[in-house]
Amino acid sequence: MLLLGASELAFGASIVAVRVWPADEYTRVTLESDTSLTVKHSLLTNPARLVIDIDGLELSPELRELVGKVKPDDPFIAGVRVGQNLPRVVRLVIDLKQSTAPQLFTLAPVAAYQHRLVFDLHPTKERDPLLALIQEKTEAEQQAAQAVQDALGEFIGKINKPIGTPPPVSTPVPAPAASVPAMTQGRIDRLVIVAIDPGHGGEDPGAIGPTGLREKDVVLSVALKLRDALNAVPGMRAMLTRDADFFVPLHDRVRKARRVQADLFVSIHADAFFKPHARGASVYALSQNGASSSAARWMASRENAADLVGGVNIKAKDATVARALLDMSTAAQIKDSLKLGGEVLGQIRKVGYLHKGSVEQAGFAVLKAPDVPSILVETAFISNPEEERKLRSDAYRDQLVDALTTGIKRYFAKNPPLARQRQL
């Protein structure tokens, strides 16, 4: 890395902050500056690296911090080098660990952010999420069966062991095949899949409580607990739209649920209101005919603005598809969503205060999967000091998870999922 003295710095834009958001799905690098940046980039091989030239940029200590922000376990980035390539041109070289399809774009100032230059490093080949869920379930079943068999063998050995004789030589049990067996493939259509969507993430912190508790952290914790609870239900598997601190665009959350042919979609939030005394949990379903209340309309508008804060590449090739997808909601989906919402709300009622005693409706973009019953759960108002304290509590989060799990199970008991057809 090239270090320059103060008298040698190029004059131009100033870097306000640099951030790196690593995840298995993609890694995002963000440069925040006081003015817009102009860049050129090229993807090189042998070794694989992304070369980025930024025009009119002052080489600053903040920019040099980017080198230390890359962690050894980053799935995509091996390292970063930065230097003054030409007068008024800073060069970043991102060394890559795998074949990558980079997306570079800029974001205008919004919320607390100034100008942002974003590099998204996606894998060139996306894995099949449905197959991954099936393999994960099969491996868990195999491990559980092996544990039972081992325990049973140990118990029988103790019963049959003669006094004073050496222990018998145990015969190892062959391990099941690692691949998905044919019988499991035949059960795919009966595997119940619940898509769990922790709101916000990465560049988008969501709402922030009076003492600094961030919505994105709370809802991820609840979602991880809910995944474990649902995975423990026989024949059920949970898929998270994000399992770490990274941003997922609203349309991509819907796409993920449809790719795994989810039977349900549950988006988890802990939002804020402009009045700090607002409190209580809420459950929302989609509406085709306007919001059921002014508060619901305000909430939907706020959540739908998440893409602006989180940062979406509007020039991405699937932008047109995304817009079309979000207009495909159906009356049948909304009817089933209201049933699901009613079951979940009935259980959350036992945990604490409800903001509204019935399922509300509004035009939430994230609820617009046309063939997946979808609800958005506001676990509490993080803007309320008392409820922020509750949201910090593991005990309260566990109660929420129990309520959500029971509500989902009750919905399926009354509305068994139909056999799936593979969606392309």
Tab-separated table of N, CA and C in Angstrom, residues 296-370:
chain	number	residue	atom	x	y	z
A	296	ALA	N	-51.002	2.575	9.372
A	296	ALA	CA	-50.561	1.489	8.494
A	296	ALA	C	-49.972	2.050	7.208
A	297	ARG	N	-50.602	3.100	6.679
A	297	ARG	CA	-50.102	3.730	5.457
A	297	ARG	C	-48.724	4.348	5.697
A	298	TRP	N	-48.570	5.003	6.827
A	298	TRP	CA	-47.284	5.623	7.175
A	298	TRP	C	-46.202	4.561	7.338
A	299	MET	N	-46.572	3.454	8.000
A	299	MET	CA	-45.610	2.381	8.240
A	299	MET	C	-45.159	1.755	6.926
A	300	ALA	N	-46.107	1.495	6.022
A	300	ALA	CA	-45.762	0.894	4.737
A	300	ALA	C	-44.847	1.814	3.930
A	301	SER	N	-45.156	3.101	3.949
A	301	SER	CA	-44.326	4.064	3.221
A	301	SER	C	-42.902	4.072	3.760
A	302	ARG	N	-42.777	3.972	5.079
A	302	ARG	CA	-41.456	3.974	5.694
A	302	ARG	C	-40.680	2.709	5.344
A	303	GLU	N	-41.341	1.562	5.408
A	303	GLU	CA	-40.660	0.308	5.098
A	303	GLU	C	-40.300	0.219	3.615
A	304	ASN	N	-41.166	0.742	2.759
A	304	ASN	CA	-40.898	0.684	1.323
A	304	ASN	C	-39.736	1.573	0.912
A	305	ALA	N	-39.342	2.490	1.794
A	305	ALA	CA	-38.198	3.361	1.511
A	305	ALA	C	-36.873	2.709	1.902
A	306	ALA	N	-36.917	1.465	2.395
A	306	ALA	CA	-35.691	0.800	2.851
A	306	ALA	C	-34.664	0.666	1.738
A	307	ASP	N	-35.125	0.460	0.505
A	307	ASP	CA	-34.185	0.313	-0.605
A	307	ASP	C	-33.349	1.570	-0.809
A	308	LEU	N	-33.934	2.733	-0.534
A	308	LEU	CA	-33.187	3.980	-0.714
A	308	LEU	C	-32.043	4.064	0.276
A	309	VAL	N	-32.298	3.631	1.516
A	309	VAL	CA	-31.271	3.691	2.560
A	309	VAL	C	-30.264	2.567	2.378
A	310	GLY	N	-30.783	1.346	2.152
A	310	GLY	CA	-29.893	0.191	2.015
A	310	GLY	C	-29.036	0.253	0.768
A	311	GLY	N	-29.571	0.843	-0.299
A	311	GLY	CA	-28.783	1.018	-1.506
A	311	GLY	C	-29.025	-0.053	-2.538
A	312	VAL	N	-29.842	0.244	-3.561
A	312	VAL	CA	-30.154	-0.699	-4.621
A	312	VAL	C	-29.587	-0.198	-5.938
A	313	ASN	N	-29.009	-1.106	-6.697
A	313	ASN	CA	-28.506	-0.773	-8.021
A	313	ASN	C	-29.674	-0.785	-8.992
A	314	ILE	N	-30.223	0.371	-9.292
A	314	ILE	CA	-31.423	0.435	-10.132
A	314	ILE	C	-31.124	0.098	-11.581
A	315	LYS	N	-29.843	0.010	-11.946
A	315	LYS	CA	-29.481	-0.345	-13.314
A	315	LYS	C	-29.253	-1.840	-13.469
A	316	ALA	N	-29.450	-2.598	-12.387
A	316	ALA	CA	-29.253	-4.046	-12.466
A	316	ALA	C	-30.204	-4.639	-13.499
A	317	LYS	N	-29.769	-5.724	-14.117
A	317	LYS	CA	-30.524	-6.283	-15.240
A	317	LYS	C	-31.887	-6.817	-14.841
A	318	ASP	N	-32.092	-7.108	-13.543
A	318	ASP	CA	-33.379	-7.661	-13.130
A	318	ASP	C	-34.319	-6.598	-12.574
A	319	ALA	N	-33.996	-5.328	-12.761
A	319	ALA	CA	-34.836	-4.267	-12.206
A	319	ALA	C	-36.235	-4.290	-12.810
A	320	THR	N	-36.334	-4.515	-14.113
A	320	THR	CA	-37.647	-4.563	-14.757
A	320	THR	C	-38.453	-5.741	-14.253
A	321	VAL	N	-37.799	-6.883	-14.126
A	321	VAL	CA	-38.468	-8.069	-13.594
A	321	VAL	C	-38.950	-7.812	-12.181
A	322	ALA	N	-38.135	-7.128	-11.390
A	322	ALA	CA	-38.509	-6.843	-10.007
A	322	ALA	C	-39.760	-5.987	-9.936
A	323	ARG	N	-39.828	-4.970	-10.790
A	323	ARG	CA	-41.009	-4.101	-10.771
A	323	ARG	C	-42.262	-4.872	-11.167
A	324	ALA	N	-42.125	-5.766	-12.148
A	324	ALA	CA	-43.273	-6.557	-12.567
A	324	ALA	C	-43.716	-7.497	-11.456
A	325	LEU	N	-42.752	-8.104	-10.773
A	325	LEU	CA	-43.065	-9.044	-9.710
A	325	LEU	C	-43.870	-8.384	-8.606
A	326	LEU	N	-43.534	-7.154	-8.292
A	326	LEU	CA	-44.195	-6.473	-7.191
A	326	LEU	C	-45.591	-5.968	-7.551
A	327	ASP	N	-46.035	-6.261	-8.749
A	327	ASP	CA	-47.396	-5.899	-9.148
A	327	ASP	C	-48.283	-7.127	-9.349
A	328	MET	N	-47.819	-8.292	-8.877
A	328	MET	CA	-48.507	-9.546	-9.161
A	328	MET	C	-49.301	-10.079	-7.972
A	329	SER	N	-49.620	-9.246	-7.015
A	329	SER	CA	-50.362	-9.703	-5.850
A	329	SER	C	-51.755	-10.174	-6.267
A	330	THR	N	-52.297	-11.125	-5.502
A	330	THR	CA	-53.602	-11.692	-5.837
A	330	THR	C	-54.525	-11.649	-4.627
A	331	ALA	N	-55.825	-11.684	-4.923
A	331	ALA	CA	-56.818	-11.690	-3.840
A	331	ALA	C	-56.698	-12.952	-2.997
A	332	ALA	N	-56.387	-14.087	-3.636
A	332	ALA	CA	-56.257	-15.346	-2.891
A	332	ALA	C	-55.094	-15.286	-1.917
A	333	GLN	N	-53.998	-14.704	-2.357
A	333	GLN	CA	-52.833	-14.578	-1.471
A	333	GLN	C	-53.181	-13.719	-0.269
A	334	ILE	N	-53.884	-12.629	-0.492
A	334	ILE	CA	-54.248	-11.732	0.611
A	334	ILE	C	-55.189	-12.426	1.586
A	335	LYS	N	-56.133	-13.206	1.066
A	335	LYS	CA	-57.065	-13.927	1.926
A	335	LYS	C	-56.316	-14.896	2.840
A	336	ASP	N	-55.368	-15.661	2.282
A	336	ASP	CA	-54.584	-16.589	3.093
A	336	ASP	C	-53.668	-15.845	4.058
A	337	SER	N	-53.154	-14.700	3.633
A	337	SER	CA	-52.283	-13.905	4.496
A	337	SER	C	-53.038	-13.414	5.724
A	338	LEU	N	-54.296	-13.031	5.540
A	338	LEU	CA	-55.114	-12.588	6.672
A	338	LEU	C	-55.374	-13.734	7.642
A	339	LYS	N	-55.551	-14.941	7.118
A	339	LYS	CA	-55.707	-16.103	8.000
A	339	LYS	C	-54.436	-16.336	8.818
A	340	LEU	N	-53.296	-16.302	8.140
A	340	LEU	CA	-52.020	-16.466	8.833
A	340	LEU	C	-51.827	-15.372	9.868
A	341	GLY	N	-52.088	-14.139	9.463
A	341	GLY	CA	-51.926	-13.021	10.382
A	341	GLY	C	-52.806	-13.144	11.600
A	342	GLY	N	-54.025	-13.642	11.422
A	342	GLY	CA	-54.924	-13.823	12.555
A	342	GLY	C	-54.398	-14.840	13.556
A	343	GLU	N	-53.851	-15.941	13.064
A	343	GLU	CA	-53.287	-16.953	13.963
A	343	GLU	C	-52.088	-16.414	14.734
A	344	VAL	N	-51.214	-15.702	14.020
A	344	VAL	CA	-50.013	-15.157	14.671
A	344	VAL	C	-50.386	-14.070	15.675
A	345	LEU	N	-51.303	-13.189	15.296
A	345	LEU	CA	-51.713	-12.114	16.198
A	345	LEU	C	-52.352	-12.680	17.461
A	346	GLY	N	-53.115	-13.757	17.304
A	346	GLY	CA	-53.750	-14.373	18.461
A	346	GLY	C	-52.738	-14.899	19.468
A	347	GLN	N	-51.586	-15.336	18.986
A	347	GLN	CA	-50.548	-15.834	19.897
A	347	GLN	C	-49.718	-14.687	20.481
A	348	ILE	N	-49.423	-13.669	19.665
A	348	ILE	CA	-48.652	-12.530	20.171
A	348	ILE	C	-49.441	-11.801	21.254
A	349	ARG	N	-50.753	-11.858	21.148
A	349	ARG	CA	-51.613	-11.222	22.160
A	349	ARG	C	-51.274	-11.735	23.567
A	350	LYS	N	-50.835	-12.993	23.657
A	350	LYS	CA	-50.511	-13.596	24.951
A	350	LYS	C	-49.162	-13.139	25.500
A	351	VAL	N	-48.351	-12.526	24.620
A	351	VAL	CA	-47.001	-12.113	25.015
A	351	VAL	C	-46.997	-10.705	25.588
A	352	GLY	N	-47.782	-9.821	25.001
A	352	GLY	CA	-47.764	-8.430	25.464
A	352	GLY	C	-48.857	-7.614	24.822
A	353	TYR	N	-48.719	-6.329	24.922
A	353	TYR	CA	-49.725	-5.380	24.435
A	353	TYR	C	-49.757	-5.382	22.905
A	354	LEU	N	-50.938	-5.266	22.329
A	354	LEU	CA	-51.097	-5.145	20.885
A	354	LEU	C	-51.368	-3.691	20.510
A	355	HIS	N	-50.712	-3.234	19.450
A	355	HIS	CA	-50.979	-1.884	18.951
A	355	HIS	C	-52.361	-1.825	18.308
A	356	LYS	N	-52.727	-2.888	17.612
A	356	LYS	CA	-54.052	-3.032	17.018
A	356	LYS	C	-54.541	-4.452	17.279
A	357	GLY	N	-55.828	-4.586	17.552
A	357	GLY	CA	-56.368	-5.895	17.897
A	357	GLY	C	-56.720	-6.758	16.710
A	358	SER	N	-56.509	-6.275	15.494
A	358	SER	CA	-56.794	-7.054	14.301
A	358	SER	C	-55.663	-6.866	13.300
A	359	VAL	N	-55.619	-7.746	12.309
A	359	VAL	CA	-54.585	-7.653	11.282
A	359	VAL	C	-54.843	-6.425	10.417
A	360	GLU	N	-53.820	-5.579	10.280
A	360	GLU	CA	-53.942	-4.383	9.449
A	360	GLU	C	-53.450	-4.667	8.037
A	361	GLN	N	-53.803	-3.790	7.121
A	361	GLN	CA	-53.405	-3.973	5.728
A	361	GLN	C	-52.858	-2.674	5.150
A	362	ALA	N	-51.832	-2.819	4.318
A	362	ALA	CA	-51.242	-1.673	3.619
A	362	ALA	C	-50.401	-2.208	2.474
A	363	GLY	N	-49.882	-1.323	1.647
A	363	GLY	CA	-49.150	-1.710	0.445
A	363	GLY	C	-47.680	-1.951	0.679
A	364	PHE	N	-47.339	-2.899	1.543
A	364	PHE	CA	-45.935	-3.236	1.789
A	364	PHE	C	-45.371	-3.974	0.572
A	365	ALA	N	-44.302	-3.452	-0.008
A	365	ALA	CA	-43.711	-4.077	-1.190
A	365	ALA	C	-43.225	-5.484	-0.907
A	366	VAL	N	-42.731	-5.719	0.293
A	366	VAL	CA	-42.133	-7.008	0.619
A	366	VAL	C	-43.178	-8.112	0.772
A	367	LEU	N	-44.454	-7.766	0.806
A	367	LEU	CA	-45.519	-8.751	0.969
A	367	LEU	C	-46.165	-9.140	-0.355
A	368	LYS	N	-45.577	-8.726	-1.478
A	368	LYS	CA	-46.266	-8.872	-2.759
A	368	LYS	C	-45.879	-10.111	-3.568
A	369	ALA	N	-45.466	-11.185	-2.916
A	369	ALA	CA	-45.287	-12.444	-3.638
A	369	ALA	C	-46.678	-12.958	-4.007
A	370	PRO	N	-46.948	-13.198	-5.284
A	370	PRO	CA	-48.317	-13.492	-5.703
A	370	PRO	C	-48.852	-14.828	-5.223
